[in-house]
Amino acid sequence: MDWKNKIKAVIFDLDGVIVDTAKYHYLAWKSLADQLGIPFSERENENLKGISRMDSLNFILSLGDVQYMSQDDKMKLAISKNLHYLELITDLNREDILPGTLEWIQECKDNNIKIALGSASKNARRILESLDLIDQFDVIIDGTNTTKTKPDPQVFELAAKGLGVKASESVVIEDAYKGLEAAKNGGFYSIGIGDPEILNIADINLRSLSDADMNILEKL
Ligand code: BG6
Ligand code: MG
């Protein structure tokens, strides 16, 4: 069946799909882990992709010998990590949009496919503004709208609801394994951006959005 009769919406993840902010998240968490004397490398960082700020902090603390920490102290650490992260992304601009993104957005518009953002980040709107992309989205669902984090499908379900489409008519584009699990759990089609061996639950795998145009959806 022609994909154009099947697909009505594309839901983009933000970090790692539209913009390579994952490296700045890593640097900010790494510096916090160093301060706390907790060993933390890019390998462990893979687990943080797609999950919320507090879940990320709890994961890092679990890697260290931290017996107990009050909610207040955790909050302070999360705030300090975020301030550092925001410093690192101050200069983010249109040139930081990952290859292929603008072409996919344009193709969606040309084919009357609705566009949503489905991100765990509470900084999503600020980042989309820096990239001058905020007006391109019909619906934006981010970490300020959700109560459950990926692999729960809530973020994508809210996006589909906002767009007025069914999960089975929508494609989620994700760089995180947990994000792809969320898509699967919600009954969405998915494209995994990155290493196909890690992202082996995606319906379609691409190294980058620039590796294909929307006709790749014919594979669904
Ligand atoms: C996700 C990232 O998009 O957003 C995670 O993949 C990050 O690494 C999460 O922890 C929350 O982001 P923020 O910007 O609210 O700290
Ligand atoms: Mg991501």
Coordinates of N, CA and C in Angstrom, one line a residue, residues 91-207:
D91 N 25.0 28.8 22.3 CA 25.2 29.3 21.0 C 24.5 28.4 19.9
L92 N 23.6 27.5 20.4 CA 22.9 26.7 19.5 C 22.2 27.5 18.4
N93 N 22.3 27.2 17.2 CA 21.5 27.9 16.1 C 21.2 27.0 15.0
R94 N 20.6 27.6 13.9 CA 20.1 26.9 12.8 C 21.2 25.9 12.1
E95 N 22.4 26.3 12.3 CA 23.5 25.4 11.7 C 23.6 24.1 12.4
D96 N 23.0 24.1 13.6 CA 23.1 22.8 14.4 C 22.0 21.8 14.1
I97 N 21.1 22.2 13.2 CA 20.1 21.3 12.9 C 20.7 20.1 12.1
L98 N 20.4 18.9 12.6 CA 21.1 17.7 12.0 C 20.7 17.5 10.5
P99 N 21.6 17.0 9.7 CA 21.3 16.8 8.3 C 20.1 16.0 8.0
G100 N 19.3 16.4 7.0 CA 18.1 15.7 6.7 C 16.8 16.2 7.3
T101 N 17.0 16.8 8.5 CA 15.8 17.3 9.3 C 14.9 18.2 8.5
L102 N 15.5 19.3 7.9 CA 14.7 20.3 7.2 C 14.0 19.7 6.0
E103 N 14.7 18.8 5.3 CA 14.2 18.1 4.2 C 13.0 17.3 4.6
W104 N 13.1 16.5 5.7 CA 11.9 15.7 6.1 C 10.7 16.6 6.5
I105 N 11.0 17.7 7.2 CA 9.9 18.6 7.6 C 9.2 19.1 6.3
Q106 N 10.0 19.5 5.3 CA 9.5 20.0 4.1 C 8.6 19.0 3.4
E107 N 9.2 17.7 3.3 CA 8.4 16.7 2.7 C 7.1 16.4 3.4
C108 N 7.1 16.5 4.7 CA 5.9 16.3 5.5 C 4.9 17.4 5.0
K109 N 5.3 18.6 5.0 CA 4.4 19.7 4.5 C 3.9 19.5 3.1
D110 N 4.8 19.1 2.2 CA 4.4 18.9 0.8 C 3.4 17.7 0.7
N111 N 3.4 16.8 1.6 CA 2.5 15.6 1.5 C 1.3 15.7 2.5
N112 N 1.1 16.9 3.1 CA 0.0 17.1 4.1 C 0.1 16.1 5.3
I113 N 1.4 15.9 5.7 CA 1.6 15.0 6.9 C 1.8 16.0 8.1
K114 N 1.1 15.7 9.1 CA 1.2 16.6 10.3 C 2.5 16.3 11.0
I115 N 3.0 17.3 11.8 CA 4.3 17.2 12.4 C 4.1 17.5 13.9
A116 N 4.7 16.6 14.8 CA 4.7 16.9 16.2 C 6.1 16.7 16.8
L117 N 6.3 17.3 17.9 CA 7.5 17.0 18.7 C 7.1 16.1 19.8
G118 N 7.9 15.1 20.1 CA 7.7 14.2 21.3 C 9.0 14.0 22.0
S119 N 9.2 14.9 23.0 CA 10.5 14.9 23.6 C 10.4 14.8 25.2
A120 N 11.4 14.2 25.8 CA 11.4 14.2 27.3 C 12.0 15.5 27.9
S121 N 12.5 16.3 27.0 CA 13.2 17.5 27.5 C 12.3 18.6 28.0
K122 N 12.7 19.2 29.1 CA 12.0 20.4 29.6 C 12.5 21.7 28.9
N123 N 13.6 21.5 28.2 CA 14.2 22.6 27.4 C 13.8 22.6 26.0
A124 N 12.9 21.8 25.6 CA 12.6 21.6 24.2 C 12.2 22.9 23.5
R125 N 11.3 23.6 24.1 CA 10.8 24.8 23.4 C 11.9 25.8 23.2
R126 N 12.7 26.0 24.2 CA 13.9 26.9 24.1 C 14.8 26.5 23.0
I127 N 15.0 25.2 22.9 CA 15.9 24.7 21.8 C 15.3 24.9 20.5
L128 N 14.0 24.6 20.3 CA 13.4 24.8 19.0 C 13.4 26.3 18.6
E129 N 13.3 27.1 19.6 CA 13.4 28.6 19.3 C 14.8 28.9 18.8
S130 N 15.8 28.4 19.5 CA 17.2 28.7 19.1 C 17.5 28.2 17.7
L131 N 16.8 27.1 17.3 CA 17.0 26.5 15.9 C 16.1 27.2 14.9
D132 N 15.2 28.1 15.4 CA 14.2 28.8 14.6 C 13.3 27.7 13.9
L133 N 12.9 26.7 14.7 CA 12.0 25.7 14.2 C 10.7 25.6 14.8
I134 N 10.5 26.4 15.9 CA 9.3 26.3 16.7 C 8.0 26.4 16.0
D135 N 8.0 27.2 14.9 CA 6.7 27.4 14.2 C 6.4 26.3 13.2
Q136 N 7.3 25.3 13.0 CA 7.1 24.3 12.1 C 6.2 23.1 12.6
F137 N 6.1 23.1 14.0 CA 5.4 22.0 14.6 C 3.9 22.3 14.8
D138 N 3.0 21.3 14.5 CA 1.6 21.4 14.7 C 1.3 21.2 16.2
V139 N 2.1 20.4 16.8 CA 1.9 20.1 18.3 C 3.3 19.9 18.9
I140 N 3.5 20.4 20.1 CA 4.8 20.1 20.8 C 4.4 19.5 22.1
I141 N 4.9 18.3 22.4 CA 4.8 17.7 23.7 C 6.2 17.4 24.2
D142 N 6.4 17.9 25.4 CA 7.8 17.8 26.0 C 7.7 17.4 27.4
G143 N 8.9 17.4 28.1 CA 8.9 17.0 29.5 C 8.1 17.8 30.5
T144 N 7.6 19.0 30.0 CA 6.7 19.8 30.9 C 5.2 19.3 30.8
N145 N 5.0 18.5 29.8 CA 3.6 18.0 29.6 C 3.3 16.6 30.1
T146 N 4.4 15.9 30.4 CA 4.2 14.4 30.7 C 4.4 14.1 32.1
T147 N 3.8 13.0 32.5 CA 4.0 12.5 33.9 C 4.8 11.2 33.9
K148 N 4.8 10.5 32.7 CA 5.5 9.3 32.6 C 6.6 9.4 31.5
T149 N 7.7 8.7 31.7 CA 8.8 8.8 30.8 C 9.0 7.6 29.9
K150 N 9.6 7.8 28.7 CA 9.9 6.7 27.8 C 10.6 5.6 28.6
P151 N 10.3 4.3 28.5 CA 9.5 3.7 27.4 C 8.0 3.7 27.5
D152 N 7.4 4.5 28.5 CA 6.0 4.7 28.4 C 5.6 5.5 27.2
P153 N 4.6 5.1 26.5 CA 4.3 5.9 25.3 C 3.6 7.2 25.4
Q154 N 3.4 7.7 26.7 CA 2.5 8.8 27.0 C 2.9 10.0 26.1
V155 N 4.2 10.3 25.9 CA 4.6 11.5 25.2 C 4.1 11.5 23.7
F156 N 4.2 10.3 23.2 CA 3.7 10.1 21.8 C 2.2 10.1 21.7
E157 N 1.6 9.5 22.7 CA 0.1 9.4 22.7 C -0.5 10.8 22.8
L158 N 0.1 11.7 23.6 CA -0.4 13.0 23.8 C -0.2 13.8 22.4
A159 N 1.0 13.5 21.8 CA 1.2 14.2 20.5 C 0.2 13.7 19.5
A160 N -0.1 12.4 19.4 CA -1.1 11.9 18.4 C -2.4 12.5 18.7
K161 N -2.8 12.6 20.0 CA -4.1 13.1 20.4 C -4.2 14.6 20.0
G162 N -3.1 15.3 20.2 CA -3.1 16.7 19.8 C -3.2 16.9 18.3
L163 N -2.7 16.0 17.6 CA -2.8 16.1 16.1 C -4.1 15.5 15.6
G164 N -4.8 14.7 16.4 CA -6.0 14.1 16.0 C -5.8 12.9 15.0
V165 N -4.7 12.2 15.3 CA -4.4 11.0 14.5 C -4.3 9.8 15.4
K166 N -4.3 8.6 14.8 CA -4.2 7.4 15.6 C -2.7 7.0 15.6
A167 N -2.3 6.2 16.6 CA -0.9 5.7 16.7 C -0.6 5.0 15.4
S168 N -1.5 4.2 14.9 CA -1.3 3.3 13.8 C -1.1 4.1 12.4
E169 N -1.4 5.4 12.5 CA -1.2 6.3 11.3 C 0.0 7.2 11.5
S170 N 0.8 6.9 12.5 CA 1.9 7.8 12.8 C 3.3 7.1 12.9
V171 N 4.3 7.9 12.5 CA 5.7 7.4 12.6 C 6.5 8.2 13.6
V172 N 7.1 7.5 14.5 CA 8.0 8.2 15.5 C 9.4 8.1 15.0
I173 N 10.1 9.2 15.1 CA 11.6 9.1 14.7 C 12.4 9.3 16.0
E174 N 13.2 8.4 16.3 CA 13.9 8.4 17.7 C 15.3 7.9 17.5
D175 N 16.2 8.4 18.4 CA 17.6 8.0 18.4 C 17.8 7.1 19.7
A176 N 16.8 7.0 20.6 CA 17.0 6.3 21.8 C 16.3 4.9 21.8
Y177 N 16.9 3.9 22.3 CA 16.3 2.6 22.4 C 15.0 2.7 23.2
K178 N 15.0 3.5 24.3 CA 13.8 3.6 25.2 C 12.7 4.4 24.4
G179 N 13.1 5.3 23.6 CA 12.1 6.0 22.8 C 11.4 5.1 21.8
L180 N 12.2 4.2 21.2 CA 11.7 3.2 20.2 C 10.8 2.2 20.9
E181 N 11.2 1.9 22.2 CA 10.3 1.0 23.0 C 9.0 1.7 23.2
A182 N 9.1 3.0 23.6 CA 7.8 3.8 23.8 C 6.9 3.7 22.6
A183 N 7.5 3.9 21.4 CA 6.8 3.9 20.2 C 6.1 2.6 20.0
K184 N 6.8 1.5 20.2 CA 6.3 0.2 20.1 C 5.2 -0.1 21.1
N185 N 5.4 0.3 22.3 CA 4.4 0.1 23.4 C 3.1 0.8 23.0
G186 N 3.2 2.0 22.3 CA 2.0 2.7 22.0 C 1.4 2.3 20.6
G187 N 2.0 1.4 19.9 CA 1.5 1.0 18.6 C 1.8 1.9 17.5
F188 N 2.9 2.7 17.6 CA 3.3 3.6 16.6 C 4.4 2.9 15.7
Y189 N 4.5 3.3 14.4 CA 5.6 2.9 13.6 C 6.8 3.7 14.0
S190 N 8.0 3.1 13.7 CA 9.2 3.9 14.2 C 10.3 3.8 13.2
I191 N 11.1 4.9 13.3 CA 12.4 4.9 12.6 C 13.5 5.2 13.6
G192 N 14.5 4.3 13.6 CA 15.6 4.5 14.6 C 16.8 5.2 13.9
I193 N 17.2 6.2 14.5 CA 18.4 7.0 13.9 C 19.6 6.7 14.7
G194 N 20.5 6.0 14.1 CA 21.8 5.7 14.8 C 22.2 4.2 14.5
D195 N 22.9 3.6 15.4 CA 23.4 2.3 15.2 C 22.3 1.2 15.1
P196 N 22.1 0.6 14.0 CA 21.0 -0.4 13.8 C 21.1 -1.6 14.8
E197 N 22.3 -1.9 15.2 CA 22.5 -3.0 16.1 C 21.9 -2.7 17.5
I198 N 22.1 -1.4 17.9 CA 21.5 -1.0 19.2 C 20.0 -0.8 19.1
L199 N 19.6 -0.1 18.0 CA 18.2 0.3 17.8 C 17.5 -0.8 17.0
N200 N 17.7 -2.1 17.4 CA 17.1 -3.2 16.6 C 15.6 -3.4 16.7
I201 N 14.9 -2.5 17.5 CA 13.5 -2.7 17.5 C 12.7 -1.8 16.6
A202 N 13.5 -0.9 15.9 CA 12.8 0.0 15.0 C 12.3 -0.7 13.8
D203 N 11.2 -0.1 13.2 CA 10.7 -0.7 12.0 C 11.6 -0.4 10.8
I204 N 12.3 0.8 10.8 CA 13.2 1.1 9.8 C 14.4 1.7 10.5
N205 N 15.6 1.4 10.1 CA 16.8 1.9 10.7 C 17.6 2.8 9.7
L206 N 18.0 4.0 10.1 CA 18.8 4.9 9.3 C 19.9 5.4 10.2
R207 N 21.1 5.6 9.6 CA 22.2 6.3 10.4 C 21.9 7.7 10.6

